[in-house]
Amino acid sequence: MKNGETFFTEKRTMRMPAYTLWENMLFWPTALDEGKLAAAVAGKTILITGASSGIGEQLAYVLGRCQVHLLLVARREEKLRQIKAEIERDGARVSVCGADLRDPAQLEAFLAFLHEQSGGIDIVVSNAGLSIRRPIMDSLERYHDFTRTMAINYFAPVKILLSLTEQLARNKGQIVNVSTINTSLLPLPYWAAYQASKAAFDTWFRSAAPEWSAKGIATTSIYLPLVRTPMILPTAAYRSMPAMSAEHAARLIAKSLYTKRTTIRPWWLLWGELASLFGRGLWERLLPRLLRKRGE
């Protein structure tokens, strides 16, 4: 990806945000062959969860240039309708559903909406998520932080995929899990709710993947670094850290729809995994000291 690179469509211009030197080193360019993408998804019905902002929104715009039927779900139905209006000017068909997938009743209504779609679902992009940064000592009276994080990051996608597995098998479909590099690294303080829920779904997804593959369903796990989306805004420390753009992340996901790669991850993640493996003892000894010093 070149700084300031621009992608033109008939109705929409997408300008990729300029990266810093560090970001260019960490996040290598992603060459997206729009012809191959269009051929791979032509006529398919594609579900994107968490589609009202960030990665999900940008992916909807990328796929909206193809002849597809997009199913977009998020809590903000008004925003989804704005996205729908813009995309449909380019020729794609878009259906939206406003639902908070943490709420059991709304999740059931959403599943009913999915099963009303003619021909079933061909591709699922599991992107919706919730991030919470909070110390344990500030969480003692906030058990709901853990239940709501598990609800959206684990239980909802599990239930959606269980409900759609027969359709996906019939359609020889694909499931893309938008995950995080944190599932491969040592867990960090203050992120217990988020990291536990993402690790739970990643493990479930990888466990189910061979069974899905045997049924003709392709699976892709995309392990993203920090991505500059509205979800990271409450964390002040992230504002100055290197972060991938949501547009870049969307291109990675779109490319996986024709490459069908099972795993996509940053080139440098292996070194992080090795450091996590061999440095665990030192990390667990030093970190409490650093936290005590910070508290003092």
mmCIF file with all atom_site columns, N, CA, C and O in Angstrom, residues 22-74:
data_model
loop_
_atom_site.group_PDB
_atom_site.id
_atom_site.type_symbol
_atom_site.label_atom_id
_atom_site.label_alt_id
_atom_site.label_comp_id
_atom_site.label_asym_id
_atom_site.label_entity_id
_atom_site.label_seq_id
_atom_site.pdbx_PDB_ins_code
_atom_site.Cartn_x
_atom_site.Cartn_y
_atom_site.Cartn_z
_atom_site.occupancy
_atom_site.B_iso_or_equiv
_atom_site.pdbx_formal_charge
_atom_site.auth_seq_id
_atom_site.auth_comp_id
_atom_site.auth_asym_id
_atom_site.auth_atom_id
_atom_site.pdbx_PDB_model_num
ATOM 1   N N  . TRP A 1 22 ? 7.180   3.625   10.575  1.00 0.00 ? 22 TRP A N  1
ATOM 2   C CA . TRP A 1 22 ? 7.024   2.390   11.340  1.00 0.00 ? 22 TRP A CA 1
ATOM 3   C C  . TRP A 1 22 ? 5.859   1.557   10.819  1.00 0.00 ? 22 TRP A C  1
ATOM 4   O O  . TRP A 1 22 ? 5.952   0.335   10.699  1.00 0.00 ? 22 TRP A O  1
ATOM 5   N N  . GLU A 1 23 ? 4.763   2.195   10.516  1.00 0.00 ? 23 GLU A N  1
ATOM 6   C CA . GLU A 1 23 ? 3.591   1.470   10.023  1.00 0.00 ? 23 GLU A CA 1
ATOM 7   C C  . GLU A 1 23 ? 3.864   0.840   8.666   1.00 0.00 ? 23 GLU A C  1
ATOM 8   O O  . GLU A 1 23 ? 3.429   -0.290  8.397   1.00 0.00 ? 23 GLU A O  1
ATOM 9   N N  . ASN A 1 24 ? 4.597   1.527   7.807   1.00 0.00 ? 24 ASN A N  1
ATOM 10  C CA . ASN A 1 24 ? 4.960   0.935   6.521   1.00 0.00 ? 24 ASN A CA 1
ATOM 11  C C  . ASN A 1 24 ? 5.823   -0.305  6.692   1.00 0.00 ? 24 ASN A C  1
ATOM 12  O O  . ASN A 1 24 ? 5.737   -1.259  5.912   1.00 0.00 ? 24 ASN A O  1
ATOM 13  N N  . MET A 1 25 ? 6.678   -0.301  7.710   1.00 0.00 ? 25 MET A N  1
ATOM 14  C CA . MET A 1 25 ? 7.533   -1.462  7.973   1.00 0.00 ? 25 MET A CA 1
ATOM 15  C C  . MET A 1 25 ? 6.730   -2.623  8.554   1.00 0.00 ? 25 MET A C  1
ATOM 16  O O  . MET A 1 25 ? 6.988   -3.789  8.235   1.00 0.00 ? 25 MET A O  1
ATOM 17  N N  . LEU A 1 26 ? 5.761   -2.303  9.399   1.00 0.00 ? 26 LEU A N  1
ATOM 18  C CA . LEU A 1 26 ? 4.997   -3.346  10.083  1.00 0.00 ? 26 LEU A CA 1
ATOM 19  C C  . LEU A 1 26 ? 3.874   -3.927  9.228   1.00 0.00 ? 26 LEU A C  1
ATOM 20  O O  . LEU A 1 26 ? 3.560   -5.112  9.333   1.00 0.00 ? 26 LEU A O  1
ATOM 21  N N  . PHE A 1 27 ? 3.258   -3.073  8.401   1.00 0.00 ? 27 PHE A N  1
ATOM 22  C CA . PHE A 1 27 ? 2.074   -3.491  7.662   1.00 0.00 ? 27 PHE A CA 1
ATOM 23  C C  . PHE A 1 27 ? 2.359   -3.415  6.162   1.00 0.00 ? 27 PHE A C  1
ATOM 24  O O  . PHE A 1 27 ? 2.170   -2.381  5.532   1.00 0.00 ? 27 PHE A O  1
ATOM 25  N N  . TRP A 1 28 ? 2.846   -4.507  5.631   1.00 0.00 ? 28 TRP A N  1
ATOM 26  C CA . TRP A 1 28 ? 3.233   -4.551  4.226   1.00 0.00 ? 28 TRP A CA 1
ATOM 27  C C  . TRP A 1 28 ? 2.017   -4.373  3.320   1.00 0.00 ? 28 TRP A C  1
ATOM 28  O O  . TRP A 1 28 ? 0.891   -4.701  3.698   1.00 0.00 ? 28 TRP A O  1
ATOM 29  N N  . PRO A 1 29 ? 2.239   -3.882  2.110   1.00 0.00 ? 29 PRO A N  1
ATOM 30  C CA . PRO A 1 29 ? 1.127   -3.637  1.188   1.00 0.00 ? 29 PRO A CA 1
ATOM 31  C C  . PRO A 1 29 ? 0.330   -4.910  0.898   1.00 0.00 ? 29 PRO A C  1
ATOM 32  O O  . PRO A 1 29 ? 0.870   -6.022  0.897   1.00 0.00 ? 29 PRO A O  1
ATOM 33  N N  . THR A 1 30 ? -0.944  -4.738  0.660   1.00 0.00 ? 30 THR A N  1
ATOM 34  C CA . THR A 1 30 ? -1.829  -5.837  0.269   1.00 0.00 ? 30 THR A CA 1
ATOM 35  C C  . THR A 1 30 ? -2.354  -5.557  -1.131  1.00 0.00 ? 30 THR A C  1
ATOM 36  O O  . THR A 1 30 ? -3.120  -4.606  -1.326  1.00 0.00 ? 30 THR A O  1
ATOM 37  N N  . ALA A 1 31 ? -1.901  -6.346  -2.079  1.00 0.00 ? 31 ALA A N  1
ATOM 38  C CA . ALA A 1 31 ? -2.353  -6.180  -3.468  1.00 0.00 ? 31 ALA A CA 1
ATOM 39  C C  . ALA A 1 31 ? -3.671  -6.917  -3.641  1.00 0.00 ? 31 ALA A C  1
ATOM 40  O O  . ALA A 1 31 ? -3.726  -8.146  -3.550  1.00 0.00 ? 31 ALA A O  1
ATOM 41  N N  . LEU A 1 32 ? -4.724  -6.170  -3.878  1.00 0.00 ? 32 LEU A N  1
ATOM 42  C CA . LEU A 1 32 ? -6.050  -6.760  -4.053  1.00 0.00 ? 32 LEU A CA 1
ATOM 43  C C  . LEU A 1 32 ? -6.393  -6.797  -5.533  1.00 0.00 ? 32 LEU A C  1
ATOM 44  O O  . LEU A 1 32 ? -6.469  -5.751  -6.187  1.00 0.00 ? 32 LEU A O  1
ATOM 45  N N  . ASP A 1 33 ? -6.590  -8.004  -6.056  1.00 0.00 ? 33 ASP A N  1
ATOM 46  C CA . ASP A 1 33 ? -6.985  -8.173  -7.457  1.00 0.00 ? 33 ASP A CA 1
ATOM 47  C C  . ASP A 1 33 ? -8.512  -8.097  -7.509  1.00 0.00 ? 33 ASP A C  1
ATOM 48  O O  . ASP A 1 33 ? -9.203  -9.066  -7.191  1.00 0.00 ? 33 ASP A O  1
ATOM 49  N N  . GLU A 1 34 ? -9.032  -6.943  -7.918  1.00 0.00 ? 34 GLU A N  1
ATOM 50  C CA . GLU A 1 34 ? -10.477 -6.753  -7.878  1.00 0.00 ? 34 GLU A CA 1
ATOM 51  C C  . GLU A 1 34 ? -11.202 -7.627  -8.889  1.00 0.00 ? 34 GLU A C  1
ATOM 52  O O  . GLU A 1 34 ? -12.363 -7.981  -8.690  1.00 0.00 ? 34 GLU A O  1
ATOM 53  N N  . GLY A 1 35 ? -10.516 -8.019  -9.972  1.00 0.00 ? 35 GLY A N  1
ATOM 54  C CA . GLY A 1 35 ? -11.125 -8.933  -10.938 1.00 0.00 ? 35 GLY A CA 1
ATOM 55  C C  . GLY A 1 35 ? -11.330 -10.308 -10.339 1.00 0.00 ? 35 GLY A C  1
ATOM 56  O O  . GLY A 1 35 ? -12.407 -10.914 -10.484 1.00 0.00 ? 35 GLY A O  1
ATOM 57  N N  . LYS A 1 36 ? -10.307 -10.822 -9.657  1.00 0.00 ? 36 LYS A N  1
ATOM 58  C CA . LYS A 1 36 ? -10.430 -12.130 -9.004  1.00 0.00 ? 36 LYS A CA 1
ATOM 59  C C  . LYS A 1 36 ? -11.471 -12.080 -7.897  1.00 0.00 ? 36 LYS A C  1
ATOM 60  O O  . LYS A 1 36 ? -12.237 -13.035 -7.702  1.00 0.00 ? 36 LYS A O  1
ATOM 61  N N  . LEU A 1 37 ? -11.487 -10.974 -7.152  1.00 0.00 ? 37 LEU A N  1
ATOM 62  C CA . LEU A 1 37 ? -12.482 -10.844 -6.082  1.00 0.00 ? 37 LEU A CA 1
ATOM 63  C C  . LEU A 1 37 ? -13.884 -10.865 -6.660  1.00 0.00 ? 37 LEU A C  1
ATOM 64  O O  . LEU A 1 37 ? -14.755 -11.599 -6.161  1.00 0.00 ? 37 LEU A O  1
ATOM 65  N N  . ALA A 1 38 ? -14.111 -10.080 -7.707  1.00 0.00 ? 38 ALA A N  1
ATOM 66  C CA . ALA A 1 38 ? -15.442 -10.006 -8.307  1.00 0.00 ? 38 ALA A CA 1
ATOM 67  C C  . ALA A 1 38 ? -15.898 -11.366 -8.810  1.00 0.00 ? 38 ALA A C  1
ATOM 68  O O  . ALA A 1 38 ? -17.064 -11.748 -8.650  1.00 0.00 ? 38 ALA A O  1
ATOM 69  N N  . ALA A 1 39 ? -14.977 -12.118 -9.414  1.00 0.00 ? 39 ALA A N  1
ATOM 70  C CA . ALA A 1 39 ? -15.320 -13.443 -9.930  1.00 0.00 ? 39 ALA A CA 1
ATOM 71  C C  . ALA A 1 39 ? -15.624 -14.419 -8.797  1.00 0.00 ? 39 ALA A C  1
ATOM 72  O O  . ALA A 1 39 ? -16.533 -15.247 -8.893  1.00 0.00 ? 39 ALA A O  1
ATOM 73  N N  . ALA A 1 40 ? -14.874 -14.314 -7.705  1.00 0.00 ? 40 ALA A N  1
ATOM 74  C CA . ALA A 1 40 ? -15.033 -15.256 -6.593  1.00 0.00 ? 40 ALA A CA 1
ATOM 75  C C  . ALA A 1 40 ? -16.336 -15.058 -5.838  1.00 0.00 ? 40 ALA A C  1
ATOM 76  O O  . ALA A 1 40 ? -16.906 -16.018 -5.307  1.00 0.00 ? 40 ALA A O  1
ATOM 77  N N  . VAL A 1 41 ? -16.828 -13.822 -5.778  1.00 0.00 ? 41 VAL A N  1
ATOM 78  C CA . VAL A 1 41 ? -18.009 -13.545 -4.957  1.00 0.00 ? 41 VAL A CA 1
ATOM 79  C C  . VAL A 1 41 ? -19.264 -13.266 -5.781  1.00 0.00 ? 41 VAL A C  1
ATOM 80  O O  . VAL A 1 41 ? -20.333 -13.041 -5.197  1.00 0.00 ? 41 VAL A O  1
ATOM 81  N N  . ALA A 1 42 ? -19.162 -13.297 -7.082  1.00 0.00 ? 42 ALA A N  1
ATOM 82  C CA . ALA A 1 42 ? -20.306 -12.952 -7.940  1.00 0.00 ? 42 ALA A CA 1
ATOM 83  C C  . ALA A 1 42 ? -21.527 -13.801 -7.599  1.00 0.00 ? 42 ALA A C  1
ATOM 84  O O  . ALA A 1 42 ? -21.449 -15.030 -7.539  1.00 0.00 ? 42 ALA A O  1
ATOM 85  N N  . GLY A 1 43 ? -22.644 -13.137 -7.350  1.00 0.00 ? 43 GLY A N  1
ATOM 86  C CA . GLY A 1 43 ? -23.896 -13.826 -7.084  1.00 0.00 ? 43 GLY A CA 1
ATOM 87  C C  . GLY A 1 43 ? -24.023 -14.386 -5.680  1.00 0.00 ? 43 GLY A C  1
ATOM 88  O O  . GLY A 1 43 ? -25.037 -15.028 -5.371  1.00 0.00 ? 43 GLY A O  1
ATOM 89  N N  . LYS A 1 44 ? -23.041 -14.145 -4.822  1.00 0.00 ? 44 LYS A N  1
ATOM 90  C CA . LYS A 1 44 ? -23.070 -14.738 -3.480  1.00 0.00 ? 44 LYS A CA 1
ATOM 91  C C  . LYS A 1 44 ? -23.720 -13.809 -2.460  1.00 0.00 ? 44 LYS A C  1
ATOM 92  O O  . LYS A 1 44 ? -23.760 -12.586 -2.634  1.00 0.00 ? 44 LYS A O  1
ATOM 93  N N  . THR A 1 45 ? -24.215 -14.418 -1.391  1.00 0.00 ? 45 THR A N  1
ATOM 94  C CA . THR A 1 45 ? -24.768 -13.684 -0.259  1.00 0.00 ? 45 THR A CA 1
ATOM 95  C C  . THR A 1 45 ? -23.738 -13.691 0.853   1.00 0.00 ? 45 THR A C  1
ATOM 96  O O  . THR A 1 45 ? -23.302 -14.765 1.301   1.00 0.00 ? 45 THR A O  1
ATOM 97  N N  . ILE A 1 46 ? -23.333 -12.506 1.295   1.00 0.00 ? 46 ILE A N  1
ATOM 98  C CA . ILE A 1 46 ? -22.219 -12.368 2.237   1.00 0.00 ? 46 ILE A CA 1
ATOM 99  C C  . ILE A 1 46 ? -22.698 -11.639 3.487   1.00 0.00 ? 46 ILE A C  1
ATOM 100 O O  . ILE A 1 46 ? -23.210 -10.519 3.416   1.00 0.00 ? 46 ILE A O  1
ATOM 101 N N  . LEU A 1 47 ? -22.520 -12.266 4.633   1.00 0.00 ? 47 LEU A N  1
ATOM 102 C CA . LEU A 1 47 ? -22.867 -11.673 5.919   1.00 0.00 ? 47 LEU A CA 1
ATOM 103 C C  . LEU A 1 47 ? -21.636 -11.022 6.528   1.00 0.00 ? 47 LEU A C  1
ATOM 104 O O  . LEU A 1 47 ? -20.577 -11.648 6.626   1.00 0.00 ? 47 LEU A O  1
ATOM 105 N N  . ILE A 1 48 ? -21.774 -9.762  6.951   1.00 0.00 ? 48 ILE A N  1
ATOM 106 C CA . ILE A 1 48 ? -20.720 -9.057  7.681   1.00 0.00 ? 48 ILE A CA 1
ATOM 107 C C  . ILE A 1 48 ? -21.305 -8.584  8.998   1.00 0.00 ? 48 ILE A C  1
ATOM 108 O O  . ILE A 1 48 ? -22.250 -7.788  9.022   1.00 0.00 ? 48 ILE A O  1
ATOM 109 N N  . THR A 1 49 ? -20.764 -9.052  10.106  1.00 0.00 ? 49 THR A N  1
ATOM 110 C CA . THR A 1 49 ? -21.210 -8.575  11.414  1.00 0.00 ? 49 THR A CA 1
ATOM 111 C C  . THR A 1 49 ? -20.347 -7.391  11.832  1.00 0.00 ? 49 THR A C  1
ATOM 112 O O  . THR A 1 49 ? -19.203 -7.257  11.421  1.00 0.00 ? 49 THR A O  1
ATOM 113 N N  . GLY A 1 50 ? -20.905 -6.523  12.653  1.00 0.00 ? 50 GLY A N  1
ATOM 114 C CA . GLY A 1 50 ? -20.178 -5.318  13.054  1.00 0.00 ? 50 GLY A CA 1
ATOM 115 C C  . GLY A 1 50 ? -19.901 -4.416  11.868  1.00 0.00 ? 50 GLY A C  1
ATOM 116 O O  . GLY A 1 50 ? -18.794 -3.907  11.700  1.00 0.00 ? 50 GLY A O  1
ATOM 117 N N  . ALA A 1 51 ? -20.928 -4.176  11.040  1.00 0.00 ? 51 ALA A N  1
ATOM 118 C CA . ALA A 1 51 ? -20.729 -3.523  9.743   1.00 0.00 ? 51 ALA A CA 1
ATOM 119 C C  . ALA A 1 51 ? -20.970 -2.022  9.741   1.00 0.00 ? 51 ALA A C  1
ATOM 120 O O  . ALA A 1 51 ? -20.878 -1.391  8.688   1.00 0.00 ? 51 ALA A O  1
ATOM 121 N N  . SER A 1 52 ? -21.254 -1.419  10.878  1.00 0.00 ? 52 SER A N  1
ATOM 122 C CA . SER A 1 52 ? -21.627 0.003   10.872  1.00 0.00 ? 52 SER A CA 1
ATOM 123 C C  . SER A 1 52 ? -20.436 0.948   10.994  1.00 0.00 ? 52 SER A C  1
ATOM 124 O O  . SER A 1 52 ? -20.599 2.163   10.853  1.00 0.00 ? 52 SER A O  1
ATOM 125 N N  . SER A 1 53 ? -19.247 0.418   11.253  1.00 0.00 ? 53 SER A N  1
ATOM 126 C CA . SER A 1 53 ? -18.072 1.282   11.373  1.00 0.00 ? 53 SER A CA 1
ATOM 127 C C  . SER A 1 53 ? -16.817 0.433   11.225  1.00 0.00 ? 53 SER A C  1
ATOM 128 O O  . SER A 1 53 ? -16.878 -0.796  11.156  1.00 0.00 ? 53 SER A O  1
ATOM 129 N N  . GLY A 1 54 ? -15.677 1.099   11.178  1.00 0.00 ? 54 GLY A N  1
ATOM 130 C CA . GLY A 1 54 ? -14.404 0.411   11.197  1.00 0.00 ? 54 GLY A CA 1
ATOM 131 C C  . GLY A 1 54 ? -14.212 -0.578  10.069  1.00 0.00 ? 54 GLY A C  1
ATOM 132 O O  . GLY A 1 54 ? -14.536 -0.326  8.909   1.00 0.00 ? 54 GLY A O  1
ATOM 133 N N  . ILE A 1 55 ? -13.672 -1.742  10.411  1.00 0.00 ? 55 ILE A N  1
ATOM 134 C CA . ILE A 1 55 ? -13.327 -2.758  9.418   1.00 0.00 ? 55 ILE A CA 1
ATOM 135 C C  . ILE A 1 55 ? -14.560 -3.242  8.669   1.00 0.00 ? 55 ILE A C  1
ATOM 136 O O  . ILE A 1 55 ? -14.547 -3.388  7.445   1.00 0.00 ? 55 ILE A O  1
ATOM 137 N N  . GLY A 1 56 ? -15.643 -3.504  9.394   1.00 0.00 ? 56 GLY A N  1
ATOM 138 C CA . GLY A 1 56 ? -16.858 -4.017  8.752   1.00 0.00 ? 56 GLY A CA 1
ATOM 139 C C  . GLY A 1 56 ? -17.410 -3.050  7.728   1.00 0.00 ? 56 GLY A C  1
ATOM 140 O O  . GLY A 1 56 ? -17.826 -3.453  6.634   1.00 0.00 ? 56 GLY A O  1
ATOM 141 N N  . GLU A 1 57 ? -17.433 -1.765  8.053   1.00 0.00 ? 57 GLU A N  1
ATOM 142 C CA . GLU A 1 57 ? -17.931 -0.765  7.116   1.00 0.00 ? 57 GLU A CA 1
ATOM 143 C C  . GLU A 1 57 ? -17.055 -0.699  5.875   1.00 0.00 ? 57 GLU A C  1
ATOM 144 O O  . GLU A 1 57 ? -17.559 -0.684  4.735   1.00 0.00 ? 57 GLU A O  1
ATOM 145 N N  . GLN A 1 58 ? -15.737 -0.673  6.065   1.00 0.00 ? 58 GLN A N  1
ATOM 146 C CA . GLN A 1 58 ? -14.828 -0.581  4.920   1.00 0.00 ? 58 GLN A CA 1
ATOM 147 C C  . GLN A 1 58 ? -14.916 -1.828  4.040   1.00 0.00 ? 58 GLN A C  1
ATOM 148 O O  . GLN A 1 58 ? -14.858 -1.743  2.808   1.00 0.00 ? 58 GLN A O  1
ATOM 149 N N  . LEU A 1 59 ? -15.093 -2.999  4.656   1.00 0.00 ? 59 LEU A N  1
ATOM 150 C CA . LEU A 1 59 ? -15.245 -4.225  3.872   1.00 0.00 ? 59 LEU A CA 1
ATOM 151 C C  . LEU A 1 59 ? -16.527 -4.173  3.050   1.00 0.00 ? 59 LEU A C  1
ATOM 152 O O  . LEU A 1 59 ? -16.552 -4.613  1.887   1.00 0.00 ? 59 LEU A O  1
ATOM 153 N N  . ALA A 1 60 ? -17.588 -3.637  3.630   1.00 0.00 ? 60 ALA A N  1
ATOM 154 C CA . ALA A 1 60 ? -18.846 -3.508  2.888   1.00 0.00 ? 60 ALA A CA 1
ATOM 155 C C  . ALA A 1 60 ? -18.656 -2.649  1.649   1.00 0.00 ? 60 ALA A C  1
ATOM 156 O O  . ALA A 1 60 ? -19.177 -2.970  0.569   1.00 0.00 ? 60 ALA A O  1
ATOM 157 N N  . TYR A 1 61 ? -17.891 -1.574  1.769   1.00 0.00 ? 61 TYR A N  1
ATOM 158 C CA . TYR A 1 61 ? -17.646 -0.717  0.605   1.00 0.00 ? 61 TYR A CA 1
ATOM 159 C C  . TYR A 1 61 ? -16.822 -1.439  -0.461  1.00 0.00 ? 61 TYR A C  1
ATOM 160 O O  . TYR A 1 61 ? -17.079 -1.297  -1.660  1.00 0.00 ? 61 TYR A O  1
ATOM 161 N N  . VAL A 1 62 ? -15.827 -2.220  -0.037  1.00 0.00 ? 62 VAL A N  1
ATOM 162 C CA . VAL A 1 62 ? -15.016 -2.970  -1.003  1.00 0.00 ? 62 VAL A CA 1
ATOM 163 C C  . VAL A 1 62 ? -15.876 -3.991  -1.748  1.00 0.00 ? 62 VAL A C  1
ATOM 164 O O  . VAL A 1 62 ? -15.855 -4.069  -2.981  1.00 0.00 ? 62 VAL A O  1
ATOM 165 N N  . LEU A 1 63 ? -16.659 -4.776  -0.999  1.00 0.00 ? 63 LEU A N  1
ATOM 166 C CA . LEU A 1 63 ? -17.480 -5.819  -1.624  1.00 0.00 ? 63 LEU A CA 1
ATOM 167 C C  . LEU A 1 63 ? -18.662 -5.222  -2.374  1.00 0.00 ? 63 LEU A C  1
ATOM 168 O O  . LEU A 1 63 ? -19.203 -5.858  -3.282  1.00 0.00 ? 63 LEU A O  1
ATOM 169 N N  . GLY A 1 64 ? -19.049 -4.017  -1.985  1.00 0.00 ? 64 GLY A N  1
ATOM 170 C CA . GLY A 1 64 ? -20.171 -3.367  -2.649  1.00 0.00 ? 64 GLY A CA 1
ATOM 171 C C  . GLY A 1 64 ? -19.897 -3.025  -4.094  1.00 0.00 ? 64 GLY A C  1
ATOM 172 O O  . GLY A 1 64 ? -20.818 -2.691  -4.846  1.00 0.00 ? 64 GLY A O  1
ATOM 173 N N  . ARG A 1 65 ? -18.645 -3.104  -4.528  1.00 0.00 ? 65 ARG A N  1
ATOM 174 C CA . ARG A 1 65 ? -18.309 -2.868  -5.927  1.00 0.00 ? 65 ARG A CA 1
ATOM 175 C C  . ARG A 1 65 ? -18.522 -4.128  -6.768  1.00 0.00 ? 65 ARG A C  1
ATOM 176 O O  . ARG A 1 65 ? -18.339 -4.095  -7.986  1.00 0.00 ? 65 ARG A O  1
ATOM 177 N N  . CYS A 1 66 ? -18.865 -5.239  -6.114  1.00 0.00 ? 66 CYS A N  1
ATOM 178 C CA . CYS A 1 66 ? -19.084 -6.518  -6.804  1.00 0.00 ? 66 CYS A CA 1
ATOM 179 C C  . CYS A 1 66 ? -20.585 -6.815  -6.877  1.00 0.00 ? 66 CYS A C  1
ATOM 180 O O  . CYS A 1 66 ? -21.389 -6.211  -6.168  1.00 0.00 ? 66 CYS A O  1
ATOM 181 N N  . GLN A 1 67 ? -20.941 -7.769  -7.708  1.00 0.00 ? 67 GLN A N  1
ATOM 182 C CA . GLN A 1 67 ? -22.341 -8.167  -7.846  1.00 0.00 ? 67 GLN A CA 1
ATOM 183 C C  . GLN A 1 67 ? -22.673 -9.193  -6.766  1.00 0.00 ? 67 GLN A C  1
ATOM 184 O O  . GLN A 1 67 ? -22.639 -10.404 -6.988  1.00 0.00 ? 67 GLN A O  1
ATOM 185 N N  . VAL A 1 68 ? -22.967 -8.694  -5.587  1.00 0.00 ? 68 VAL A N  1
ATOM 186 C CA . VAL A 1 68 ? -23.211 -9.548  -4.427  1.00 0.00 ? 68 VAL A CA 1
ATOM 187 C C  . VAL A 1 68 ? -24.470 -9.078  -3.707  1.00 0.00 ? 68 VAL A C  1
ATOM 188 O O  . VAL A 1 68 ? -25.004 -8.001  -3.978  1.00 0.00 ? 68 VAL A O  1
ATOM 189 N N  . HIS A 1 69 ? -24.908 -9.905  -2.766  1.00 0.00 ? 69 HIS A N  1
ATOM 190 C CA . HIS A 1 69 ? -25.963 -9.507  -1.830  1.00 0.00 ? 69 HIS A CA 1
ATOM 191 C C  . HIS A 1 69 ? -25.310 -9.422  -0.456  1.00 0.00 ? 69 HIS A C  1
ATOM 192 O O  . HIS A 1 69 ? -24.915 -10.458 0.111   1.00 0.00 ? 69 HIS A O  1
ATOM 193 N N  . LEU A 1 70 ? -25.174 -8.223  0.072   1.00 0.00 ? 70 LEU A N  1
ATOM 194 C CA . LEU A 1 70 ? -24.560 -8.030  1.372   1.00 0.00 ? 70 LEU A CA 1
ATOM 195 C C  . LEU A 1 70 ? -25.621 -8.012  2.466   1.00 0.00 ? 70 LEU A C  1
ATOM 196 O O  . LEU A 1 70 ? -26.648 -7.324  2.338   1.00 0.00 ? 70 LEU A O  1
ATOM 197 N N  . LEU A 1 71 ? -25.370 -8.756  3.524   1.00 0.00 ? 71 LEU A N  1
ATOM 198 C CA . LEU A 1 71 ? -26.200 -8.719  4.726   1.00 0.00 ? 71 LEU A CA 1
ATOM 199 C C  . LEU A 1 71 ? -25.372 -8.041  5.807   1.00 0.00 ? 71 LEU A C  1
ATOM 200 O O  . LEU A 1 71 ? -24.339 -8.577  6.229   1.00 0.00 ? 71 LEU A O  1
ATOM 201 N N  . LEU A 1 72 ? -25.786 -6.864  6.247   1.00 0.00 ? 72 LEU A N  1
ATOM 202 C CA . LEU A 1 72 ? -25.031 -6.082  7.211   1.00 0.00 ? 72 LEU A CA 1
ATOM 203 C C  . LEU A 1 72 ? -25.781 -6.022  8.529   1.00 0.00 ? 72 LEU A C  1
ATOM 204 O O  . LEU A 1 72 ? -26.971 -5.691  8.556   1.00 0.00 ? 72 LEU A O  1
ATOM 205 N N  . VAL A 1 73 ? -25.081 -6.337  9.614   1.00 0.00 ? 73 VAL A N  1
ATOM 206 C CA . VAL A 1 73 ? -25.703 -6.282  10.935  1.00 0.00 ? 73 VAL A CA 1
ATOM 207 C C  . VAL A 1 73 ? -24.821 -5.482  11.876  1.00 0.00 ? 73 VAL A C  1
ATOM 208 O O  . VAL A 1 73 ? -23.592 -5.572  11.843  1.00 0.00 ? 73 VAL A O  1
ATOM 209 N N  . ALA A 1 74 ? -25.468 -4.676  12.704  1.00 0.00 ? 74 ALA A N  1
ATOM 210 C CA . ALA A 1 74 ? -24.804 -3.909  13.762  1.00 0.00 ? 74 ALA A CA 1
ATOM 211 C C  . ALA A 1 74 ? -25.900 -3.302  14.623  1.00 0.00 ? 74 ALA A C  1
ATOM 212 O O  . ALA A 1 74 ? -27.090 -3.377  14.293  1.00 0.00 ? 74 ALA A O  1
#
